[in-house]
C-alpha angles and dihedrals in degrees: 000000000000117000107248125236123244106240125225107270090231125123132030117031105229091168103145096017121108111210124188123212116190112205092031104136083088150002122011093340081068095045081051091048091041094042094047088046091048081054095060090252116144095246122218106190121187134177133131087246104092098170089056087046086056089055094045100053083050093055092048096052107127105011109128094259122053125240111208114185121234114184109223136168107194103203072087103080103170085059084042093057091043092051096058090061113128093001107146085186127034122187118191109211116128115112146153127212131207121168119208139120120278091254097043086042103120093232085217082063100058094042089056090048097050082047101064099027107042101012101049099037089054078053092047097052089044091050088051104041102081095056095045096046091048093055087042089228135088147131119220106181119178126203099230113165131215086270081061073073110029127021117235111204115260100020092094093150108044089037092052086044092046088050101041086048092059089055093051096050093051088051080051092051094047097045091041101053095080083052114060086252120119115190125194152148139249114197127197134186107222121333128209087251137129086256102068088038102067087048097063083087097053099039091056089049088051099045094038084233135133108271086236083062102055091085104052102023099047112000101048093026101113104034128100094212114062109213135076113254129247131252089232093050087054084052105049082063090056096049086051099050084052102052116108076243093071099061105122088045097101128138101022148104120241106207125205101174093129090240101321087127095048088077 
């Protein structure tokens, strides 16, 4: 994996505030992890990757909040729920991609995929609800994606999980606000991110296309800027929504698609 970058310590003060990310061994669950630490913010970061964990907690030395690193498989609920506990900030990141028709989609697949990204987050949020309503204060982002607001073929799965997370996330928002709780979304179009890499291969089989074509014929199609977006530009978002600024954004989705939704 691909060392990440420190990010600059500017914007919200999350000094005193722990804050969880799920998926942060890599990608834009550890710019989450890094941008929340260089806010001051007490950083949980949990993934089944403990090697990437590792990484993560050595690039984060010295920035003003500590990440500590938490190994967690969430197809483990229970342990999912548990895990949430005390968290002032949780951030929903963690995902898994396959790309196939319908009829060719492994049903064990998609179970596995709607389990770790609608189910445990929907664990996570309830874990982390009592603490936050009894302080009055606390911050649940979810990492949506443009397909939380338009479906792609072939990606049944990931497209079903991204929707029904928006939805969660909008009962989370409605229920928070007297609370003290916002709850939102931040939606980017394709990161530079492992992710999309290992589905260069798929999504050439699927299209019947040359795998140096999938980034500019299908993955980049429908957006007006053409060029995948950054992990720390996904993060910056985060750190905003978290911010005591952002108080009155609940209930939304913060996309970043570069123009894909205005077709």
């Amino acid at each position: 994996m691909t060392a990440p970058t420190t990010p600059r310590p500017a914007g919200p003060d999350l000094h005193g505030r722990s804050a969880l990310v799920t998926g942060a061994a890599g990608g834009i669950g550890s710019a989450c992890a890094l941008r929340l630490a260089a806010a001051g913010a007490a950083v949980r970061a949990t993934d089944r990757d403990a090697a990437g964990l590792d990484e993560l907690v050595a690039a984060a030395r010295g920035l003003p909040g500590p990440v500590e690193a938490h190994v967690l498989d969430l197809t483990d609920l229970d342990a999912a729920e548990r895990a949430a506990a005390g968290a002032d900030i949780l951030v929903n990141n963690a995902g898994l991609q396959l790309v196939r028709p319908i009829e060719e989609f492994p049903p064990d697949v998609f179970h596995t995929v709607l389990t770790v990204m609608l189910e445990a987050p929907f664990r996570l949020i309830r874990g982390a609800l009592p603490h936050m309503y009894g302080q009055g204060w606390g911050r649940i982002v979810n990492i949506s994606s443009v397909h939380g607001l338009r479906a792609s073929a072939y990606k049944s799965a990931y497209v079903t999980a991204k929707h029904g997370l928006e939805g969660l996330s909008k009962t989370a928002a409605l229920e928070g606000a007297p609370h003290g709780v916002t709850s939102n979304c931040v939606n980017p179009g394709y990161v530079r991110t492992p992710l999309v890499e290992r589905q260069i291969a798929d999504q050439a089989a699927a299209h019947g296309i040359d795998e140096s074509k999938v980034l500019t014929e299908v993955l980049l199609k429908d957006s007006a800027v053409k060029r995948l977006i950054e992990p720390e530009e996904v993060a910056e978002a985060v750190a905003y929504l978290c911010g005591p600024h952002a108080s009155f954004a609940t209930g939304t989705s913060l996309t970043l698609d570069g123009g894909w939704t205005a077709h």
